[in-house]
Amino acid sequence: MINKKNKKYIPVGRQTVDRGDIKAVSDVLKSDWLTQGPDVKDFEKALATYVGAKYAVAVSSGTAALHIAYLSLGLKAGDEVITTANTFVATANMLLAIGVKPIFCDIRLDTYNIDEEQIEKLITPKTKAIVPVHFAGVPCEMDRILEIARKHNLSVIEDACHALGASYHGRKIGNLSSMSIFSFHPVKSITTGEGGAVLTDNEDFYNKMLLLRSHGVFKDKNGFNVMESFGYNYRITDIQTALGLSQIKKLDRFIGKRRVVPKWYEAELKAEPGIVLPKENKNLKSAWHLYVIRVKDKKDRLPLYQYLRGENIGVNFHYPAVYSHPYYRKNGFGGVNLKNADLYSDTAITLPIFPTIARKEVVFIADKIKSYFAGKK
Ligand SMILES: *Cc1c(COP(=O)(O)O)cnc(C)c1O
């Protein structure tokens, strides 16, 4: 990735694919099964074992995983679901897809996760579930969220797309609530190209999701295809899950490498007064999917972002509050504003983090941030 200035582009995130991964994929291409073969089941087993859940349903994307999880829970038009304002649009979009109204909760300014203490005031007779998102890989305060859910008889589904490999008080993220969702997009902890999964201990949800994944069709005792319920084609291929199986063996190593990068940023940037660095609570072990800094003066946000982009650093923005997107503004969320989510949106910049980023790249990025602030003085 070379640009005009002949400087190497440093992306905000990227996959790590080695020869073993390539061989695993090419072996599938030479086999009898390109899809719905043995690798899908083996990948599901490996995922379930890794997070300590009974069942996994692997599908074509994290978005598809959200969709079938919401449907298997029985969510329907007119229901409300409380979720965080700070997430990728898919978390809320799949609620809209089934006519459910997302109710956006404000975020904490230490973790940028849903502020669990603001959930209860959003609960109405229509509320059916809470969908926390472990933003940037930092686990939400699940004990408190599960306690609120129990008290009000609500379900909890975790959007854990950032958090494969993270842990909560020593327990792996992926089986703390009714269902947990993962994505295997190239920037996530492991990749299958596109792909996703739902993890659960609940056999009823599991069986419903198997049908939702494949047209609602199953084989009867004669081998005939019978459709008894509605479904989609959300299947993932063996080509993808062979890659996933090869990747999951390296997951802990990937997370270990990600966990070093914040230390490098911290060493370079801790004395820079213009910004706030992310912090980790030692009981909430982050998967470090994203490394988000915030500028203290929101006037620095766009110029710093543009300056870093000009230096070929793939800084990015995760996320504008979901309700602030034009589509949401035009479709019932025109009046929604949340104090911390808005402040966050005005000040956050995501810096590059991925397993193969080099220390000298981190030093280069940090130097550019320091020279931006030095140039202003
Ligand atoms: C990546 C992501 C998704 C969607 O996953 P895809 O595999 O891209 O469909 C959903 N929610 C969050 C928080 C994500 O980061």
mmCIF file of C-alpha atoms and ligand atoms in Angstrom:
data_model
loop_
_atom_site.group_PDB
_atom_site.id
_atom_site.type_symbol
_atom_site.label_atom_id
_atom_site.label_comp_id
_atom_site.label_asym_id
_atom_site.label_seq_id
_atom_site.Cartn_x
_atom_site.Cartn_y
_atom_site.Cartn_z
ATOM 1 C CA MET A 1 0.000 0.000 0.000
ATOM 2 C CA ILE A 2 2.021 2.920 -1.306
ATOM 3 C CA ASN A 3 0.641 6.390 -1.985
ATOM 4 C CA LYS A 4 1.904 9.258 -4.124
ATOM 5 C CA LYS A 5 4.311 10.419 -1.459
ATOM 6 C CA ASN A 6 5.719 6.913 -1.484
ATOM 7 C CA LYS A 7 5.085 6.572 2.201
ATOM 8 C CA LYS A 8 3.669 3.346 3.530
ATOM 9 C CA TYR A 9 -0.003 3.565 4.457
ATOM 10 C CA ILE A 10 -0.734 2.313 7.956
ATOM 11 C CA PRO A 11 -4.327 1.025 8.048
ATOM 12 C CA VAL A 12 -6.493 1.380 11.142
ATOM 13 C CA GLY A 13 -6.924 -2.397 11.314
ATOM 14 C CA ARG A 14 -6.099 -5.411 9.200
ATOM 15 C CA GLN A 15 -6.115 -9.188 9.081
ATOM 16 C CA THR A 16 -3.151 -11.462 9.764
ATOM 17 C CA VAL A 17 -3.090 -14.292 7.222
ATOM 18 C CA ASP A 18 -0.199 -16.773 6.976
ATOM 19 C CA ARG A 19 0.728 -19.777 4.822
ATOM 20 C CA GLY A 20 -1.189 -22.160 7.079
ATOM 21 C CA ASP A 21 -4.355 -20.143 6.481
ATOM 22 C CA ILE A 22 -3.789 -20.179 2.723
ATOM 23 C CA LYS A 23 -3.209 -23.929 2.718
ATOM 24 C CA ALA A 24 -6.369 -24.534 4.760
ATOM 25 C CA VAL A 25 -8.433 -22.633 2.197
ATOM 26 C CA SER A 26 -6.837 -24.269 -0.826
ATOM 27 C CA ASP A 27 -7.396 -27.716 0.712
ATOM 28 C CA VAL A 28 -11.130 -26.992 0.803
ATOM 29 C CA LEU A 29 -11.067 -25.885 -2.821
ATOM 30 C CA LYS A 30 -9.667 -29.307 -3.746
ATOM 31 C CA SER A 31 -12.285 -31.153 -1.661
ATOM 32 C CA ASP A 32 -15.892 -32.211 -2.314
ATOM 33 C CA TRP A 33 -17.451 -29.583 -0.083
ATOM 34 C CA LEU A 34 -17.295 -25.876 -0.752
ATOM 35 C CA THR A 35 -20.238 -25.161 1.511
ATOM 36 C CA GLN A 36 -22.169 -26.978 4.256
ATOM 37 C CA GLY A 37 -19.400 -29.522 4.645
ATOM 38 C CA PRO A 38 -17.415 -30.567 7.714
ATOM 39 C CA ASP A 39 -15.504 -27.334 8.287
ATOM 40 C CA VAL A 40 -18.574 -25.314 9.273
ATOM 41 C CA LYS A 41 -19.361 -27.738 12.109
ATOM 42 C CA ASP A 42 -15.736 -27.936 13.198
ATOM 43 C CA PHE A 43 -15.472 -24.150 13.282
ATOM 44 C CA GLU A 44 -18.673 -23.910 15.322
ATOM 45 C CA LYS A 45 -17.293 -26.483 17.759
ATOM 46 C CA ALA A 46 -14.011 -24.605 18.063
ATOM 47 C CA LEU A 47 -15.830 -21.324 18.750
ATOM 48 C CA ALA A 48 -18.132 -22.879 21.337
ATOM 49 C CA THR A 49 -15.195 -24.503 23.095
ATOM 50 C CA TYR A 50 -13.173 -21.295 23.074
ATOM 51 C CA VAL A 51 -15.853 -19.175 24.750
ATOM 52 C CA GLY A 52 -17.349 -21.979 26.848
ATOM 53 C CA ALA A 53 -20.818 -22.107 25.251
ATOM 54 C CA LYS A 54 -22.876 -25.161 24.286
ATOM 55 C CA TYR A 55 -23.856 -24.073 20.785
ATOM 56 C CA ALA A 56 -22.546 -21.921 17.968
ATOM 57 C CA VAL A 57 -24.304 -21.069 14.701
ATOM 58 C CA ALA A 58 -21.887 -19.722 12.103
ATOM 59 C CA VAL A 59 -23.399 -17.505 9.405
ATOM 60 C CA SER A 60 -22.415 -15.265 6.515
ATOM 61 C CA SER A 61 -21.782 -12.089 8.568
ATOM 62 C CA GLY A 62 -22.036 -10.542 12.000
ATOM 63 C CA THR A 63 -25.048 -8.627 10.716
ATOM 64 C CA ALA A 64 -26.789 -11.889 9.744
ATOM 65 C CA ALA A 65 -25.899 -13.243 13.197
ATOM 66 C CA LEU A 66 -27.595 -10.242 14.843
ATOM 67 C CA HIS A 67 -30.646 -10.717 12.634
ATOM 68 C CA ILE A 68 -31.198 -14.398 13.462
ATOM 69 C CA ALA A 69 -30.432 -13.846 17.152
ATOM 70 C CA TYR A 70 -33.088 -11.105 17.374
ATOM 71 C CA LEU A 71 -35.594 -13.270 15.471
ATOM 72 C CA SER A 72 -34.958 -16.406 17.511
ATOM 73 C CA LEU A 73 -35.606 -14.415 20.679
ATOM 74 C CA GLY A 74 -39.067 -13.646 19.287
ATOM 75 C CA LEU A 75 -38.597 -9.892 18.943
ATOM 76 C CA LYS A 76 -41.281 -8.406 16.716
ATOM 77 C CA ALA A 77 -42.722 -5.171 15.337
ATOM 78 C CA GLY A 78 -43.679 -2.739 18.071
ATOM 79 C CA ASP A 79 -41.162 -4.031 20.622
ATOM 80 C CA GLU A 80 -38.395 -1.855 22.051
ATOM 81 C CA VAL A 81 -34.795 -2.838 22.686
ATOM 82 C CA ILE A 82 -32.314 -0.765 24.660
ATOM 83 C CA THR A 83 -28.855 -0.524 23.120
ATOM 84 C CA THR A 84 -25.858 1.787 23.093
ATOM 85 C CA ALA A 85 -25.541 4.888 20.929
ATOM 86 C CA ASN A 86 -21.866 4.076 20.346
ATOM 87 C CA THR A 87 -21.850 1.134 17.966
ATOM 88 C CA PHE A 88 -21.639 0.106 14.359
ATOM 89 C CA VAL A 89 -25.009 0.727 12.697
ATOM 90 C CA ALA A 90 -25.693 -3.005 12.200
ATOM 91 C CA THR A 91 -26.553 -3.496 15.903
ATOM 92 C CA ALA A 92 -29.558 -1.176 15.540
ATOM 93 C CA ASN A 93 -30.232 -1.742 11.828
ATOM 94 C CA MET A 94 -31.182 -5.377 12.395
ATOM 95 C CA LEU A 95 -33.704 -4.210 14.995
ATOM 96 C CA LEU A 96 -35.201 -1.850 12.401
ATOM 97 C CA ALA A 97 -35.236 -4.766 9.934
ATOM 98 C CA ILE A 98 -37.811 -6.531 12.099
ATOM 99 C CA GLY A 99 -39.753 -3.439 13.109
ATOM 100 C CA VAL A 100 -38.244 -3.153 16.587
ATOM 101 C CA LYS A 101 -37.468 0.316 17.895
ATOM 102 C CA PRO A 102 -33.918 0.778 19.171
ATOM 103 C CA ILE A 103 -33.850 2.922 22.308
ATOM 104 C CA PHE A 104 -30.415 4.482 22.531
ATOM 105 C CA CYS A 105 -28.775 4.669 25.928
ATOM 106 C CA ASP A 106 -25.971 7.108 26.714
ATOM 107 C CA ILE A 107 -22.401 5.893 27.249
ATOM 108 C CA ARG A 108 -19.811 6.015 30.007
ATOM 109 C CA LEU A 109 -16.906 8.353 29.387
ATOM 110 C CA ASP A 110 -14.305 5.958 30.811
ATOM 111 C CA THR A 111 -15.024 2.869 28.671
ATOM 112 C CA TYR A 112 -17.313 4.404 25.995
ATOM 113 C CA ASN A 113 -19.652 1.474 26.680
ATOM 114 C CA ILE A 114 -23.356 1.674 27.492
ATOM 115 C CA ASP A 115 -23.865 3.448 30.843
ATOM 116 C CA GLU A 116 -25.571 0.673 32.774
ATOM 117 C CA GLU A 117 -26.905 3.119 35.351
ATOM 118 C CA GLN A 118 -28.959 4.891 32.686
ATOM 119 C CA ILE A 119 -30.683 1.766 31.374
ATOM 120 C CA GLU A 120 -33.528 1.477 33.891
ATOM 121 C CA LYS A 121 -35.054 4.866 33.151
ATOM 122 C CA LEU A 122 -35.447 3.833 29.479
ATOM 123 C CA ILE A 123 -37.486 0.713 30.252
ATOM 124 C CA THR A 124 -41.174 0.836 29.188
ATOM 125 C CA PRO A 125 -43.889 -1.844 28.941
ATOM 126 C CA LYS A 126 -42.696 -2.403 25.332
ATOM 127 C CA THR A 127 -39.079 -3.129 26.285
ATOM 128 C CA LYS A 128 -38.094 -6.726 25.537
ATOM 129 C CA ALA A 129 -34.300 -6.835 25.624
ATOM 130 C CA ILE A 130 -31.019 -5.067 26.284
ATOM 131 C CA VAL A 131 -28.232 -5.280 23.688
ATOM 132 C CA PRO A 132 -24.915 -4.131 25.153
ATOM 133 C CA VAL A 133 -21.924 -3.810 22.810
ATOM 134 C CA HIS A 134 -18.426 -4.466 24.172
ATOM 135 C CA PHE A 135 -17.005 -1.406 22.443
ATOM 136 C CA ALA A 136 -13.390 -1.636 21.250
ATOM 137 C CA GLY A 137 -13.197 -5.021 22.972
ATOM 138 C CA VAL A 138 -13.770 -3.717 26.514
ATOM 139 C CA PRO A 139 -16.436 -5.774 28.307
ATOM 140 C CA CYS A 140 -19.526 -3.920 29.550
ATOM 141 C CA GLU A 141 -20.556 -4.101 33.219
ATOM 142 C CA MET A 142 -22.396 -7.362 32.616
ATOM 143 C CA ASP A 143 -23.246 -8.228 36.239
ATOM 144 C CA ARG A 144 -25.195 -5.003 36.621
ATOM 145 C CA ILE A 145 -26.816 -5.299 33.179
ATOM 146 C CA LEU A 146 -27.907 -8.886 33.882
ATOM 147 C CA GLU A 147 -29.268 -7.826 37.277
ATOM 148 C CA ILE A 148 -31.368 -5.064 35.678
ATOM 149 C CA ALA A 149 -32.579 -7.540 33.035
ATOM 150 C CA ARG A 150 -33.622 -10.094 35.672
ATOM 151 C CA LYS A 151 -35.432 -7.472 37.719
ATOM 152 C CA HIS A 152 -37.477 -6.315 34.701
ATOM 153 C CA ASN A 153 -37.801 -9.713 33.019
ATOM 154 C CA LEU A 154 -35.797 -8.701 29.923
ATOM 155 C CA SER A 155 -33.448 -10.717 27.730
ATOM 156 C CA VAL A 156 -29.841 -9.745 27.080
ATOM 157 C CA ILE A 157 -28.023 -10.296 23.789
ATOM 158 C CA GLU A 158 -24.395 -9.182 23.646
ATOM 159 C CA ASP A 159 -23.047 -7.674 20.448
ATOM 160 C CA ALA A 160 -19.549 -9.032 21.063
ATOM 161 C CA CYS A 161 -18.249 -8.330 17.542
ATOM 162 C CA HIS A 162 -15.288 -6.404 19.012
ATOM 163 C CA ALA A 163 -14.650 -8.739 21.891
ATOM 164 C CA LEU A 164 -13.693 -12.238 20.745
ATOM 165 C CA GLY A 165 -10.753 -13.018 23.047
ATOM 166 C CA ALA A 166 -11.737 -10.492 25.733
ATOM 167 C CA SER A 167 -12.624 -11.597 29.243
ATOM 168 C CA TYR A 168 -14.847 -10.388 32.049
ATOM 169 C CA HIS A 169 -13.580 -11.097 35.581
ATOM 170 C CA GLY A 170 -11.726 -14.121 34.219
ATOM 171 C CA ARG A 171 -14.578 -15.425 32.023
ATOM 172 C CA LYS A 172 -14.301 -15.309 28.253
ATOM 173 C CA ILE A 173 -16.749 -12.997 26.510
ATOM 174 C CA GLY A 174 -19.214 -15.090 24.510
ATOM 175 C CA ASN A 175 -21.454 -16.775 27.048
ATOM 176 C CA LEU A 176 -22.475 -14.340 29.785
ATOM 177 C CA SER A 177 -26.048 -13.745 28.530
ATOM 178 C CA SER A 178 -28.717 -15.445 26.356
ATOM 179 C CA MET A 179 -26.765 -15.011 23.142
ATOM 180 C CA SER A 180 -23.495 -13.445 22.014
ATOM 181 C CA ILE A 181 -22.710 -12.233 18.510
ATOM 182 C CA PHE A 182 -19.317 -12.298 16.799
ATOM 183 C CA SER A 183 -18.096 -11.010 13.430
ATOM 184 C CA PHE A 184 -15.170 -12.320 11.400
ATOM 185 C CA HIS A 185 -14.709 -9.336 9.125
ATOM 186 C CA PRO A 186 -10.982 -8.814 8.377
ATOM 187 C CA VAL A 187 -10.542 -6.096 11.010
ATOM 188 C CA LYS A 188 -11.970 -8.243 13.826
ATOM 189 C CA SER A 189 -10.063 -10.590 16.198
ATOM 190 C CA ILE A 190 -10.037 -13.424 13.624
ATOM 191 C CA THR A 191 -11.320 -13.462 10.066
ATOM 192 C CA THR A 192 -13.229 -15.647 7.623
ATOM 193 C CA GLY A 193 -13.363 -12.857 5.002
ATOM 194 C CA GLU A 194 -16.991 -12.160 5.790
ATOM 195 C CA GLY A 195 -18.662 -14.151 8.527
ATOM 196 C CA GLY A 196 -20.279 -14.160 11.916
ATOM 197 C CA ALA A 197 -21.678 -16.410 14.621
ATOM 198 C CA VAL A 198 -24.141 -16.574 17.480
ATOM 199 C CA LEU A 199 -23.101 -18.387 20.663
ATOM 200 C CA THR A 200 -25.687 -19.680 23.121
ATOM 201 C CA ASP A 201 -26.415 -22.332 25.749
ATOM 202 C CA ASN A 202 -30.102 -22.370 24.810
ATOM 203 C CA GLU A 203 -31.147 -25.324 22.649
ATOM 204 C CA ASP A 204 -34.417 -23.704 21.567
ATOM 205 C CA PHE A 205 -32.655 -20.571 20.245
ATOM 206 C CA TYR A 206 -30.056 -22.816 18.632
ATOM 207 C CA ASN A 207 -32.629 -24.887 16.716
ATOM 208 C CA LYS A 208 -34.500 -21.796 15.600
ATOM 209 C CA MET A 209 -31.299 -20.196 14.320
ATOM 210 C CA LEU A 210 -30.326 -23.304 12.326
ATOM 211 C CA LEU A 211 -33.639 -22.975 10.469
ATOM 212 C CA LEU A 212 -33.372 -19.195 10.076
ATOM 213 C CA ARG A 213 -29.911 -19.665 8.546
ATOM 214 C CA SER A 214 -31.186 -21.881 5.748
ATOM 215 C CA HIS A 215 -34.662 -20.981 4.402
ATOM 216 C CA GLY A 216 -36.516 -22.524 7.352
ATOM 217 C CA VAL A 217 -36.017 -25.833 5.542
ATOM 218 C CA PHE A 218 -35.041 -29.152 7.137
ATOM 219 C CA LYS A 219 -34.808 -32.725 5.869
ATOM 220 C CA ASP A 220 -37.563 -35.105 6.966
ATOM 221 C CA LYS A 221 -37.120 -38.848 7.538
ATOM 222 C CA ASN A 222 -37.274 -39.548 3.805
ATOM 223 C CA GLY A 223 -34.683 -36.921 3.027
ATOM 224 C CA PHE A 224 -37.271 -34.513 1.598
ATOM 225 C CA ASN A 225 -36.793 -30.796 2.145
ATOM 226 C CA VAL A 226 -39.617 -29.407 4.275
ATOM 227 C CA MET A 227 -40.158 -25.748 5.064
ATOM 228 C CA GLU A 228 -42.005 -25.255 8.301
ATOM 229 C CA SER A 229 -40.912 -21.747 9.250
ATOM 230 C CA PHE A 230 -39.530 -18.677 7.481
ATOM 231 C CA GLY A 231 -35.809 -18.387 6.875
ATOM 232 C CA TYR A 232 -33.002 -16.846 4.846
ATOM 233 C CA ASN A 233 -29.808 -17.949 3.153
ATOM 234 C CA TYR A 234 -27.280 -16.823 5.738
ATOM 235 C CA ARG A 235 -24.996 -19.841 5.289
ATOM 236 C CA ILE A 236 -21.241 -19.513 5.593
ATOM 237 C CA THR A 237 -19.028 -21.601 3.315
ATOM 238 C CA ASP A 238 -16.430 -24.246 4.113
ATOM 239 C CA ILE A 239 -13.914 -22.073 2.291
ATOM 240 C CA GLN A 240 -14.502 -19.404 4.927
ATOM 241 C CA THR A 241 -14.746 -21.673 7.947
ATOM 242 C CA ALA A 242 -11.538 -23.501 6.991
ATOM 243 C CA LEU A 243 -9.881 -20.087 7.256
ATOM 244 C CA GLY A 244 -11.704 -19.493 10.543
ATOM 245 C CA LEU A 245 -10.520 -22.820 11.964
ATOM 246 C CA SER A 246 -6.952 -22.024 11.031
ATOM 247 C CA GLN A 247 -7.309 -18.504 12.492
ATOM 248 C CA ILE A 248 -8.892 -19.488 15.801
ATOM 249 C CA LYS A 249 -5.802 -21.525 16.675
ATOM 250 C CA LYS A 250 -3.892 -18.235 16.608
ATOM 251 C CA LEU A 251 -6.523 -16.136 18.385
ATOM 252 C CA ASP A 252 -4.758 -15.947 21.750
ATOM 253 C CA ARG A 253 -1.516 -15.047 20.004
ATOM 254 C CA PHE A 254 -3.287 -12.284 18.038
ATOM 255 C CA ILE A 255 -4.827 -10.894 21.231
ATOM 256 C CA GLY A 256 -1.456 -11.105 22.983
ATOM 257 C CA LYS A 257 0.074 -8.990 20.210
ATOM 258 C CA ARG A 258 -2.785 -6.500 20.261
ATOM 259 C CA ARG A 259 -2.354 -6.124 24.019
ATOM 260 C CA VAL A 260 1.228 -4.877 23.601
ATOM 261 C CA VAL A 261 0.315 -2.024 21.264
ATOM 262 C CA PRO A 262 -1.507 0.158 23.858
ATOM 263 C CA LYS A 263 1.628 0.022 26.006
ATOM 264 C CA TRP A 264 3.622 1.440 23.106
ATOM 265 C CA TYR A 265 1.121 4.235 22.514
ATOM 266 C CA GLU A 266 1.011 4.920 26.230
ATOM 267 C CA ALA A 267 4.801 5.218 26.508
ATOM 268 C CA GLU A 268 4.871 7.738 23.658
ATOM 269 C CA LEU A 269 1.733 9.729 24.397
ATOM 270 C CA LYS A 270 1.113 9.714 28.139
ATOM 271 C CA ALA A 271 2.687 13.153 28.547
ATOM 272 C CA GLU A 272 0.708 14.750 25.695
ATOM 273 C CA PRO A 273 -1.778 17.098 27.395
ATOM 274 C CA GLY A 274 -4.060 17.569 24.361
ATOM 275 C CA ILE A 275 -5.509 14.058 24.395
ATOM 276 C CA VAL A 276 -7.063 11.386 26.604
ATOM 277 C CA LEU A 277 -5.797 7.808 26.180
ATOM 278 C CA PRO A 278 -7.952 4.693 26.660
ATOM 279 C CA LYS A 279 -7.575 2.912 29.991
ATOM 280 C CA GLU A 280 -8.005 -0.741 30.839
ATOM 281 C CA ASN A 281 -9.628 -2.038 34.020
ATOM 282 C CA LYS A 282 -7.619 -5.122 34.962
ATOM 283 C CA ASN A 283 -10.770 -7.165 35.655
ATOM 284 C CA LEU A 284 -12.137 -6.376 32.195
ATOM 285 C CA LYS A 285 -9.486 -7.704 29.858
ATOM 286 C CA SER A 286 -9.930 -5.991 26.511
ATOM 287 C CA ALA A 287 -9.512 -7.650 23.117
ATOM 288 C CA TRP A 288 -8.145 -4.254 21.937
ATOM 289 C CA HIS A 289 -10.144 -4.274 18.723
ATOM 290 C CA LEU A 290 -9.811 -0.479 18.525
ATOM 291 C CA TYR A 291 -7.472 2.090 20.084
ATOM 292 C CA VAL A 292 -9.504 5.273 20.529
ATOM 293 C CA ILE A 293 -8.065 8.534 21.798
ATOM 294 C CA ARG A 294 -10.069 11.681 22.496
ATOM 295 C CA VAL A 295 -8.921 15.264 21.998
ATOM 296 C CA LYS A 296 -9.572 17.488 25.007
ATOM 297 C CA ASP A 297 -10.585 20.442 22.835
ATOM 298 C CA LYS A 298 -13.082 19.410 20.190
ATOM 299 C CA LYS A 299 -11.689 22.060 17.824
ATOM 300 C CA ASP A 300 -8.622 19.810 17.420
ATOM 301 C CA ARG A 301 -10.605 16.818 16.294
ATOM 302 C CA LEU A 302 -10.979 17.362 12.556
ATOM 303 C CA PRO A 303 -7.613 19.121 11.942
ATOM 304 C CA LEU A 304 -5.691 16.406 13.805
ATOM 305 C CA TYR A 305 -7.623 13.700 11.957
ATOM 306 C CA GLN A 306 -6.918 15.324 8.601
ATOM 307 C CA TYR A 307 -3.262 15.919 9.462
ATOM 308 C CA LEU A 308 -2.776 12.243 10.335
ATOM 309 C CA ARG A 309 -4.603 11.149 7.182
ATOM 310 C CA GLY A 310 -2.279 13.409 5.205
ATOM 311 C CA GLU A 311 0.641 11.540 6.770
ATOM 312 C CA ASN A 312 -0.792 8.292 5.402
ATOM 313 C CA ILE A 313 -2.035 7.090 8.765
ATOM 314 C CA GLY A 314 -5.395 5.354 8.433
ATOM 315 C CA VAL A 315 -7.058 7.047 11.378
ATOM 316 C CA ASN A 316 -10.789 6.556 11.522
ATOM 317 C CA PHE A 317 -13.866 7.320 13.590
ATOM 318 C CA HIS A 318 -15.722 4.664 15.569
ATOM 319 C CA TYR A 319 -18.530 5.691 15.871
ATOM 320 C CA PRO A 320 -20.778 8.645 15.256
ATOM 321 C CA ALA A 321 -23.811 8.090 17.547
ATOM 322 C CA VAL A 322 -26.166 5.784 15.634
ATOM 323 C CA TYR A 323 -29.070 8.243 15.984
ATOM 324 C CA SER A 324 -26.987 10.992 14.326
ATOM 325 C CA HIS A 325 -26.807 9.241 10.947
ATOM 326 C CA PRO A 326 -29.012 10.980 8.348
ATOM 327 C CA TYR A 327 -31.100 7.825 7.876
ATOM 328 C CA TYR A 328 -31.923 7.676 11.585
ATOM 329 C CA ARG A 329 -32.528 11.419 11.757
ATOM 330 C CA LYS A 330 -35.094 11.095 8.954
ATOM 331 C CA ASN A 331 -36.748 7.997 10.380
ATOM 332 C CA GLY A 332 -37.933 8.773 13.865
ATOM 333 C CA PHE A 333 -34.728 9.721 15.664
ATOM 334 C CA GLY A 334 -34.647 13.422 14.782
ATOM 335 C CA GLY A 335 -34.836 14.593 18.370
ATOM 336 C CA VAL A 336 -32.459 12.135 20.035
ATOM 337 C CA ASN A 337 -29.328 13.601 21.604
ATOM 338 C CA LEU A 338 -27.306 12.081 24.424
ATOM 339 C CA LYS A 339 -24.757 14.094 26.329
ATOM 340 C CA ASN A 340 -21.792 11.737 26.558
ATOM 341 C CA ALA A 341 -22.355 10.087 23.182
ATOM 342 C CA ASP A 342 -22.398 13.526 21.545
ATOM 343 C CA LEU A 343 -19.261 14.656 23.372
ATOM 344 C CA TYR A 344 -17.595 11.398 22.407
ATOM 345 C CA SER A 345 -18.637 11.847 18.755
ATOM 346 C CA ASP A 346 -17.061 15.306 18.746
ATOM 347 C CA THR A 347 -13.724 14.236 20.207
ATOM 348 C CA ALA A 348 -12.861 10.614 19.312
ATOM 349 C CA ILE A 349 -10.231 9.432 16.832
ATOM 350 C CA THR A 350 -9.345 5.767 16.267
ATOM 351 C CA LEU A 351 -5.611 5.083 15.843
ATOM 352 C CA PRO A 352 -4.248 1.987 14.067
ATOM 353 C CA ILE A 353 -4.063 -1.253 16.040
ATOM 354 C CA PHE A 354 -3.634 -4.792 14.653
ATOM 355 C CA PRO A 355 -1.438 -7.782 15.520
ATOM 356 C CA THR A 356 1.335 -7.038 13.026
ATOM 357 C CA ILE A 357 1.721 -3.290 13.575
ATOM 358 C CA ALA A 358 5.378 -2.501 14.299
ATOM 359 C CA ARG A 359 6.604 -0.484 17.270
ATOM 360 C CA LYS A 360 8.259 1.969 14.899
ATOM 361 C CA GLU A 361 4.910 2.573 13.194
ATOM 362 C CA VAL A 362 3.341 3.354 16.572
ATOM 363 C CA VAL A 363 6.230 5.702 17.368
ATOM 364 C CA PHE A 364 5.759 7.386 13.976
ATOM 365 C CA ILE A 365 2.030 7.895 14.621
ATOM 366 C CA ALA A 366 2.678 9.216 18.139
ATOM 367 C CA ASP A 367 5.364 11.601 16.838
ATOM 368 C CA LYS A 368 2.903 13.018 14.327
ATOM 369 C CA ILE A 369 0.313 13.558 17.059
ATOM 370 C CA LYS A 370 2.905 15.327 19.204
ATOM 371 C CA SER A 371 4.060 17.485 16.307
ATOM 372 C CA TYR A 372 0.444 18.466 15.571
ATOM 373 C CA PHE A 373 0.045 19.782 19.109
ATOM 374 C CA ALA A 374 3.556 21.289 19.164
ATOM 375 C CA GLY A 375 2.835 23.132 15.913
ATOM 376 C CA LYS A 376 -0.190 24.758 17.458
ATOM 377 C CA LYS A 377 1.655 26.287 20.389
HETATM 378 C C1 LIG B 1 -18.422 -5.608 12.689
HETATM 379 C C2 LIG B 1 -19.593 -5.346 13.544
HETATM 380 C C3 LIG B 1 -20.878 -5.810 13.248
HETATM 381 C C4 LIG B 1 -21.260 -6.436 11.946
HETATM 382 O O1 LIG B 1 -20.476 -7.431 11.519
HETATM 383 P P1 LIG B 1 -20.341 -7.775 9.954
HETATM 384 O O2 LIG B 1 -19.648 -9.098 10.009
HETATM 385 O O3 LIG B 1 -19.516 -6.706 9.333
HETATM 386 O O4 LIG B 1 -21.709 -7.874 9.402
HETATM 387 C C5 LIG B 1 -21.887 -5.600 14.169
HETATM 388 N N1 LIG B 1 -21.674 -4.943 15.309
HETATM 389 C C6 LIG B 1 -20.457 -4.449 15.624
HETATM 390 C C7 LIG B 1 -20.277 -3.740 16.920
HETATM 391 C C8 LIG B 1 -19.391 -4.618 14.739
HETATM 392 O O5 LIG B 1 -18.203 -4.091 15.027
#
